mmCIF file of C-alpha atoms in Angstrom:
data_model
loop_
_atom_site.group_PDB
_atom_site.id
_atom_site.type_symbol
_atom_site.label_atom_id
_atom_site.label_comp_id
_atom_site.label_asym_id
_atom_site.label_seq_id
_atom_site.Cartn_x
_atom_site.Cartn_y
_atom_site.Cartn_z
ATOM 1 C CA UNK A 1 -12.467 4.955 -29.312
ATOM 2 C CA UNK A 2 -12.393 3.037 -25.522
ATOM 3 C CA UNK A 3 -11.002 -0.183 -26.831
ATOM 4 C CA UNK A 4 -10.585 -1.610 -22.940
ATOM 5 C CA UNK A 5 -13.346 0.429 -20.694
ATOM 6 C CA UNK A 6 -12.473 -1.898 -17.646
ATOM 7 C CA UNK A 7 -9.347 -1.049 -17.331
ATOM 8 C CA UNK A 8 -8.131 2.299 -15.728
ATOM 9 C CA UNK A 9 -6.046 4.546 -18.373
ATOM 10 C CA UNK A 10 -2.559 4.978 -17.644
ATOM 11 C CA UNK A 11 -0.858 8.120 -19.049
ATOM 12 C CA UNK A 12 2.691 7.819 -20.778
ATOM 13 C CA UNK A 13 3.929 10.264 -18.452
ATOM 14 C CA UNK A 14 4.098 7.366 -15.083
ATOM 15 C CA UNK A 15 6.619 5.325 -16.523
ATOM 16 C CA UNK A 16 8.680 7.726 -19.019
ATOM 17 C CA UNK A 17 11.230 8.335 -16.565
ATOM 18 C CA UNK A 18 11.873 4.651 -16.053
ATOM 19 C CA UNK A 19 11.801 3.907 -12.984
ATOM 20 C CA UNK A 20 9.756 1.497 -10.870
ATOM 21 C CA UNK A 21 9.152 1.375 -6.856
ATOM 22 C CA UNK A 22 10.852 -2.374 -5.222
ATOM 23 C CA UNK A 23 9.207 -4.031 -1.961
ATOM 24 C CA UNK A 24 11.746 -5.930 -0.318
ATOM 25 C CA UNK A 25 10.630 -9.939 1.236
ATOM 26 C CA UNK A 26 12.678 -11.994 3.257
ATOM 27 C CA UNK A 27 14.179 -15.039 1.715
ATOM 28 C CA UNK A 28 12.705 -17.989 3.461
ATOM 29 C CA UNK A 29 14.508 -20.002 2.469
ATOM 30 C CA UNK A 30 18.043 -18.686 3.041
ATOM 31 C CA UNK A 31 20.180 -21.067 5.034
ATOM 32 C CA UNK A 32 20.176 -20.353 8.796
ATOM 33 C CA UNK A 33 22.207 -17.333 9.487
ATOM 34 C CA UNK A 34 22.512 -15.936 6.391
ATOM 35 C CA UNK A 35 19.703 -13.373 5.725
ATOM 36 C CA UNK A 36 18.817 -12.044 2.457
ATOM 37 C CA UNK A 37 16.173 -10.170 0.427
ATOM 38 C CA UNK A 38 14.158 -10.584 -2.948
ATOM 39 C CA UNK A 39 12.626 -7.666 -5.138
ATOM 40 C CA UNK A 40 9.087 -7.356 -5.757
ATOM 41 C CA UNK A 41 9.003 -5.183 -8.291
ATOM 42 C CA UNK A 42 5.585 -2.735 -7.725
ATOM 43 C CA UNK A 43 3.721 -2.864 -11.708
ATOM 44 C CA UNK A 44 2.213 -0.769 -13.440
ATOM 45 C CA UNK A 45 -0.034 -1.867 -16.503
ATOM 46 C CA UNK A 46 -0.468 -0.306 -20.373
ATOM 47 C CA UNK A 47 -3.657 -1.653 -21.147
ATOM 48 C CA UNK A 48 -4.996 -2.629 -25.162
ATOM 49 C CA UNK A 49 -6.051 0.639 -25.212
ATOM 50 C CA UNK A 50 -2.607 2.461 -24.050
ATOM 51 C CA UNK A 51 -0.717 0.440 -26.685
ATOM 52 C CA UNK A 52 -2.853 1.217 -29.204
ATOM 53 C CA UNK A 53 -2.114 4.834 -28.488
ATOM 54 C CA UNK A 54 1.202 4.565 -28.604
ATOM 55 C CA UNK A 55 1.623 2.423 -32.098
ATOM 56 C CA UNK A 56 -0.915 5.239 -33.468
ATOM 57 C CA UNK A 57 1.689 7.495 -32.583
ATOM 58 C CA UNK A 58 4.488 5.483 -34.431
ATOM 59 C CA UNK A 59 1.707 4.586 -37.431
ATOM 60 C CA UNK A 60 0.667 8.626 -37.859
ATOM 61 C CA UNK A 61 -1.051 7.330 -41.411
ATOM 62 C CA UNK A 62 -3.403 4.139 -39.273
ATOM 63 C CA UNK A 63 -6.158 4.845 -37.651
ATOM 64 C CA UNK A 64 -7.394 3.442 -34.455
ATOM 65 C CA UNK A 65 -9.585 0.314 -35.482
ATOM 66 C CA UNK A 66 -6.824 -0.782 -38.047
ATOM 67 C CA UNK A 67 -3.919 -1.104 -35.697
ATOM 68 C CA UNK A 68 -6.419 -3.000 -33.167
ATOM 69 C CA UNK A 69 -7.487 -5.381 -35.962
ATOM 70 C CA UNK A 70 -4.034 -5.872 -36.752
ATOM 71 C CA UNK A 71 -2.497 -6.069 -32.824
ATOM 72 C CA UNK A 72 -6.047 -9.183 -32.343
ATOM 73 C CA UNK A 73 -4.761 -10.620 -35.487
ATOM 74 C CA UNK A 74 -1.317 -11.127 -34.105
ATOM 75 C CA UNK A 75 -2.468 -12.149 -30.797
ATOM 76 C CA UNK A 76 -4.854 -14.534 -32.168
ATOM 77 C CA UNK A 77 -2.592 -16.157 -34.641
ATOM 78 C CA UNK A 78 0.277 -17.082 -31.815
ATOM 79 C CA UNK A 79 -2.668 -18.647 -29.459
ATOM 80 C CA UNK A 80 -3.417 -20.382 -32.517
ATOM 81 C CA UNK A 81 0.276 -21.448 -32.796
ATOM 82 C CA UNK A 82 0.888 -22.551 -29.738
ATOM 83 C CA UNK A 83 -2.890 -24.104 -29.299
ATOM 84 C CA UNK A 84 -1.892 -26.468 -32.296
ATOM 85 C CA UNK A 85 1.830 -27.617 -30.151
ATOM 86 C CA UNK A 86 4.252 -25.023 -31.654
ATOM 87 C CA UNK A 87 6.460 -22.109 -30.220
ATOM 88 C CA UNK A 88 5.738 -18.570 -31.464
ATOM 89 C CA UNK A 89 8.543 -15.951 -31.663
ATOM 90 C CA UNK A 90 6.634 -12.803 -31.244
ATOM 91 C CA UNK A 91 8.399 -10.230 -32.692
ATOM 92 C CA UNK A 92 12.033 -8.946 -31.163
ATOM 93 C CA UNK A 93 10.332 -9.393 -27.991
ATOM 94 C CA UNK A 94 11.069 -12.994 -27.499
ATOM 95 C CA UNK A 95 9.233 -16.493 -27.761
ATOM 96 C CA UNK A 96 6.280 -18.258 -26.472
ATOM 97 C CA UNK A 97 6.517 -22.078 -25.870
ATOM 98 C CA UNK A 98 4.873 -24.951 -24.224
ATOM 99 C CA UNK A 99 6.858 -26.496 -21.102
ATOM 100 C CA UNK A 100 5.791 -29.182 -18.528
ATOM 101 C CA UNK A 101 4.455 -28.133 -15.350
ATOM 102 C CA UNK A 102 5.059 -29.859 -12.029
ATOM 103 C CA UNK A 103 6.073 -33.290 -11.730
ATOM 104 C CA UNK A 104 4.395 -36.875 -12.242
ATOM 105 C CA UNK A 105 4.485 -39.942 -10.421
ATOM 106 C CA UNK A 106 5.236 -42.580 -13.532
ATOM 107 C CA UNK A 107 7.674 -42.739 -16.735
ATOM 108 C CA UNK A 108 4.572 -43.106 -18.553
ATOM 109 C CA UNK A 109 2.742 -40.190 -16.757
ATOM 110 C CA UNK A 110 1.982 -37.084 -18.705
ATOM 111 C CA UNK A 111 2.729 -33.837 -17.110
ATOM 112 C CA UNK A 112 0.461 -30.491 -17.177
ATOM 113 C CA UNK A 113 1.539 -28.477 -19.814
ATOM 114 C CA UNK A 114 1.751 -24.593 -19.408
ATOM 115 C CA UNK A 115 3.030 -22.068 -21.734
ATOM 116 C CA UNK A 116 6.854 -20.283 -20.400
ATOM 117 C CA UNK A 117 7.787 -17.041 -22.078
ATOM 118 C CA UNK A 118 11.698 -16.718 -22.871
ATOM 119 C CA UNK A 119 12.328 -12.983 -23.484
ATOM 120 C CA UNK A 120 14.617 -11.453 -26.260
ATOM 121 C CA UNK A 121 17.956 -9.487 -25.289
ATOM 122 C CA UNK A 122 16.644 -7.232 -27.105
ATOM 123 C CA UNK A 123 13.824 -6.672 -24.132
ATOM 124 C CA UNK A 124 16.455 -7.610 -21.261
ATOM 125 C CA UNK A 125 18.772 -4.658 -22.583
ATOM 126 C CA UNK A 126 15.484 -2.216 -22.577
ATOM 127 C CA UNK A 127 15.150 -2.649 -18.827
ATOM 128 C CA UNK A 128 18.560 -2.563 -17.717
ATOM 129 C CA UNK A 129 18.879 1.212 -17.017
ATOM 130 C CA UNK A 130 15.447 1.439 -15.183
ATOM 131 C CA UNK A 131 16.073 3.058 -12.210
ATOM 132 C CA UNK A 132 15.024 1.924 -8.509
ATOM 133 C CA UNK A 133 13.374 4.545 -7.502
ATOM 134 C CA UNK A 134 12.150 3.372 -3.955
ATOM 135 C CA UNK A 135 13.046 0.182 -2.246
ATOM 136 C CA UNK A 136 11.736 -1.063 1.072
ATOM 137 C CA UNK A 137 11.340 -3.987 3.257
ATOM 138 C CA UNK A 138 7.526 -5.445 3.664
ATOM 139 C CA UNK A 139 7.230 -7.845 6.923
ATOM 140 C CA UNK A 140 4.845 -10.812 5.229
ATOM 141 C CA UNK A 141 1.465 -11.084 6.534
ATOM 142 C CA UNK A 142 -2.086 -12.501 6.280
ATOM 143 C CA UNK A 143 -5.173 -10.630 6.248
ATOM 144 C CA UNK A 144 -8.779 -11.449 6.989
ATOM 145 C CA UNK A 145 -11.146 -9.173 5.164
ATOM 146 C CA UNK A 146 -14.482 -10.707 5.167
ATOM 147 C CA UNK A 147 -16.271 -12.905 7.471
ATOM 148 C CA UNK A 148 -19.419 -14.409 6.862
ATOM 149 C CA UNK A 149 -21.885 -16.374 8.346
ATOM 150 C CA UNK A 150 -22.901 -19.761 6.359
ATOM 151 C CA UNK A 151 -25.979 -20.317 7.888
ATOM 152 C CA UNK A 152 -27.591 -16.360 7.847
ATOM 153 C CA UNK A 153 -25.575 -15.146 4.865
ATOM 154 C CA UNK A 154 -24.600 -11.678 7.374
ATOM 155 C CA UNK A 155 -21.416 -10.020 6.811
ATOM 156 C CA UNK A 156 -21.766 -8.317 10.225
ATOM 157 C CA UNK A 157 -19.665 -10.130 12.452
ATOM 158 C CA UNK A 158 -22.592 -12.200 14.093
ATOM 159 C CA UNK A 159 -22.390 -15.796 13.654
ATOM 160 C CA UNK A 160 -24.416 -18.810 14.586
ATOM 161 C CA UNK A 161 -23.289 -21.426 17.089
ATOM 162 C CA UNK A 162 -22.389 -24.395 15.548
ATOM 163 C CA UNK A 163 -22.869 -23.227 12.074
ATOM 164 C CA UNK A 164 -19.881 -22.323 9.546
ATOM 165 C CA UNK A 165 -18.156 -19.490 8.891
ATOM 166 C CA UNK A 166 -16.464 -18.298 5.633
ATOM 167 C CA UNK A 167 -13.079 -16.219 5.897
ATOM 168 C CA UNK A 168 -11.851 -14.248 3.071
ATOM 169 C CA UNK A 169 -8.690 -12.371 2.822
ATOM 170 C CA UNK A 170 -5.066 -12.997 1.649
ATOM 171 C CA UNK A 171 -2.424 -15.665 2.811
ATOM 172 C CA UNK A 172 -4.861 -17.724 4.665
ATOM 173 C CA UNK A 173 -4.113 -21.097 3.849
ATOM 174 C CA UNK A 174 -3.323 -23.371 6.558
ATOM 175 C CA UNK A 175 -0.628 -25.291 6.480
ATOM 176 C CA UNK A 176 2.557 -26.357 8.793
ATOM 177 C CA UNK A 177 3.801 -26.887 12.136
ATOM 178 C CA UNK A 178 2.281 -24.730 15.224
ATOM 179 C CA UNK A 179 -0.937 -23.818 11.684
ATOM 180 C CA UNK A 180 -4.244 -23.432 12.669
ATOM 181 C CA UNK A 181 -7.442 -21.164 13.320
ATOM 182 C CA UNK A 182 -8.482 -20.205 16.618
ATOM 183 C CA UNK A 183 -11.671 -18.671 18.112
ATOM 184 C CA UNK A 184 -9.329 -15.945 20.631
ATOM 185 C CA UNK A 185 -12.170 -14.269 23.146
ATOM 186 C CA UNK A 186 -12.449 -10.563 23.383
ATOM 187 C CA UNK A 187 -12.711 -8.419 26.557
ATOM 188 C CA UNK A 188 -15.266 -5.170 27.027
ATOM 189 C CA UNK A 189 -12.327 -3.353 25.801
ATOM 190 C CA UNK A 190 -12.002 -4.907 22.302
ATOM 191 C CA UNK A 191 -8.495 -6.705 22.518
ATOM 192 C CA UNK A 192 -8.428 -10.329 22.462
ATOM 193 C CA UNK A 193 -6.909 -12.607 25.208
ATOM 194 C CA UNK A 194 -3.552 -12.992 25.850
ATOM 195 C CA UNK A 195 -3.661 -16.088 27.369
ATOM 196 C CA UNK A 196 -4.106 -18.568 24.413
ATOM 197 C CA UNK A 197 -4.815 -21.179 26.728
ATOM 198 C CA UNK A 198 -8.412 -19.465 26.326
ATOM 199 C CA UNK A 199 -8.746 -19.639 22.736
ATOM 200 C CA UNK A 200 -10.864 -22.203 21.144
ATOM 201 C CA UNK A 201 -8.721 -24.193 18.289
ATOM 202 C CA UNK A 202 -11.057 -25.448 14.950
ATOM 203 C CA UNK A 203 -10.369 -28.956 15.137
ATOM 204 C CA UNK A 204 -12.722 -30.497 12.441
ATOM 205 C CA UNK A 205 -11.133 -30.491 8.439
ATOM 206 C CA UNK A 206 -12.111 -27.304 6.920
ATOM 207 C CA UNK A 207 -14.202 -27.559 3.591
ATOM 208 C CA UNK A 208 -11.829 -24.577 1.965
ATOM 209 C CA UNK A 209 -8.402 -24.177 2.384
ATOM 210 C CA UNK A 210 -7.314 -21.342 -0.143
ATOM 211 C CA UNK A 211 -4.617 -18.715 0.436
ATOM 212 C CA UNK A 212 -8.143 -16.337 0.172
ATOM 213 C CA UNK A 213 -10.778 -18.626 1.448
ATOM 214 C CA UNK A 214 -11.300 -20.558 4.294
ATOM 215 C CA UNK A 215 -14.672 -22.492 5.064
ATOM 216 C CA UNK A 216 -14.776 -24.483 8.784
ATOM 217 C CA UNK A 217 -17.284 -25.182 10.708
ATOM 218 C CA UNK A 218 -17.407 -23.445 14.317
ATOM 219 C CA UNK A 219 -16.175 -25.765 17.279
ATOM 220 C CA UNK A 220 -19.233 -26.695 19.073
ATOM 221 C CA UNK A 221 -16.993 -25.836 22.792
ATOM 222 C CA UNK A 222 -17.097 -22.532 21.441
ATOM 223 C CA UNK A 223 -19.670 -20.871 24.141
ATOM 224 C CA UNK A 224 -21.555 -17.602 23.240
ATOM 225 C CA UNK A 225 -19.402 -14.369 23.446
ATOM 226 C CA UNK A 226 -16.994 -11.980 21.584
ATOM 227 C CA UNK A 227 -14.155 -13.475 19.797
ATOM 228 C CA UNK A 228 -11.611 -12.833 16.870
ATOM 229 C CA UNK A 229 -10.729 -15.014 14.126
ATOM 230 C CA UNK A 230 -7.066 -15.877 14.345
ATOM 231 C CA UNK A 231 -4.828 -17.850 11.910
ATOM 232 C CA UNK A 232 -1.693 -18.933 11.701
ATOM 233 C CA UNK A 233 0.113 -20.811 8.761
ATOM 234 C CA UNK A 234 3.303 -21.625 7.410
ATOM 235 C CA UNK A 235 2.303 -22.261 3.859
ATOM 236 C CA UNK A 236 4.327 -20.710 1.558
ATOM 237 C CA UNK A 237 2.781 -21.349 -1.599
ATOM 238 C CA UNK A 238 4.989 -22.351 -4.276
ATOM 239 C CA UNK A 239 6.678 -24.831 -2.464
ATOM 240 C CA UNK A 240 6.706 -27.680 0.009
ATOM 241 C CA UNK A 241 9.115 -26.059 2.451
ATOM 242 C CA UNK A 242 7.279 -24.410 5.505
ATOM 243 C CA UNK A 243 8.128 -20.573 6.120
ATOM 244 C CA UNK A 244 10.311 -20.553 9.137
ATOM 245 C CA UNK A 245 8.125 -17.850 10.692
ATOM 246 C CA UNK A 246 4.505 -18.152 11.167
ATOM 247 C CA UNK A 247 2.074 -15.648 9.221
ATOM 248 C CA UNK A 248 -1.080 -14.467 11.349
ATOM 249 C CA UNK A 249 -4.178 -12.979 10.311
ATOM 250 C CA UNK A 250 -6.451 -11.422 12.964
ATOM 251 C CA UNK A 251 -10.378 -10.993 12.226
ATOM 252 C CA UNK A 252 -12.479 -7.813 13.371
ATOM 253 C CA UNK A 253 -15.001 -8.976 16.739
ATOM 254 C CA UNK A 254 -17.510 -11.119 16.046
ATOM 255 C CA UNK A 255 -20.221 -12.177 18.225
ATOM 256 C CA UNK A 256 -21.521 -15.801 18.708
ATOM 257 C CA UNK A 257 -24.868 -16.524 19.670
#
């Protein structure tokens, strides 16, 4: 009984030795001189279909369809709960509540409202003895995955001059001092100028500014020719500090003409 076919099964056996893989990231926003580290912890997912396995193991005398019916009923009544303005303890694993979100601009404004999960010590004793298995330090980057021309609808790397272009990828949003996107021009043997004073800056506001989506519109003193996409941004994300290095994201060659 396939009770979640979208997601990928994951056997009992990848996490029974508890112990999880850790990508260190810079801090920051550590104070200058001081340099320190967070843990990104690298996750692995049960799906419905995992736990359900795993309670039919603990229920020997349930079968399959009962313990899901039971598992949606519990689910459904705590979304009810907390749909009708309540907190819902769920279980020994801890509670589910509705906290403010953000700020607002007015003692009579009312704030976005989110839902904040406040685990039991029951579940903060479970992982204490999880082992580190692997820890390393990842440099932070951007990406650019996808290019696209507006105006044809190619993927190819050819673009029309003067139409748009749409740039997908990760960490792209622009934002901060020295931020921007650049049109860098590309010699006959593929690597892009190293004199910036040759790169063509997008100056006009760009219609999408997502951390995976950008949408400009191509400077019109960009000439014909080879270029990559470059972009640089402080934007951090979750806050209004800049990041004190700058993130680039190069594209693969693309051709205006």
């Amino acid at each position: 009984m396939n009770l979640d076919a979208n997601n990928t099964f994951i056997t009992i056996q990848e996490s029974v030795n508890g112990r999880v893989a850790v990508r260190l990231q810079k801090n920051q926003f550590a104070r200058d001189g001081q340099e320190s580290f967070y843990g990104k912890v690298e996750r692995h997912t049960y799906t419905a279909q995992n736990i359900i396995d795993l309670m039919m193991q603990k229920l020997p005398l349930m079968d399959a369809g009962t313990v899901a019916s039971v598992l949606n009923a519990y689910t459904s009544t705590v979304v009810d709960a907390l749909a009708a303005g309540n907190a819902a303890k769920f279980g020994e694993l801890g509670t589910f509540y509705i906290a403010g979100k953000g700020v607002v601009d007015s003692e009579s404004g009312k704030p976005t409202l989110t839902v904040k999960f406040t685990p039991s010590q029951k579940l903060k004793d479970a992982v204490q003895n999880v082992e580190v298995a692997s820890s390393g330090y990842v440099e932070p980057c951007g990406a650019i995955s996808g290019i696209t021309d507006v105006t044809t609808g190619k993927t190819d790397g050819s673009l029309t001059m003067g139409g748009s272009v749409l740039a997908n990828g990760t960490n792209l949003k622009v934002g901060g001092a020295d931020s921007g996107i650049w049109l860098a021009p590309v010699g006959e043997n593929g690597r892009l100028s190293d004199d910036e004073g040759d790169w063509v800056k997008v100056e006009t506001a760009l219609v999408y500014n997502l951390p995976s989506k950008l949408l400009f519109a191509l400077p019109a003193s960009a000439a014909a020719g080879r270029y990559r996409i470059v972009v640089r941004t402080r934007y951090t994300g979750k806050s209004s500090r800049e990041r004190k290095e700058l993130l680039e994201a190069v594209s693969e060659t693309v051709v205006i003409a």
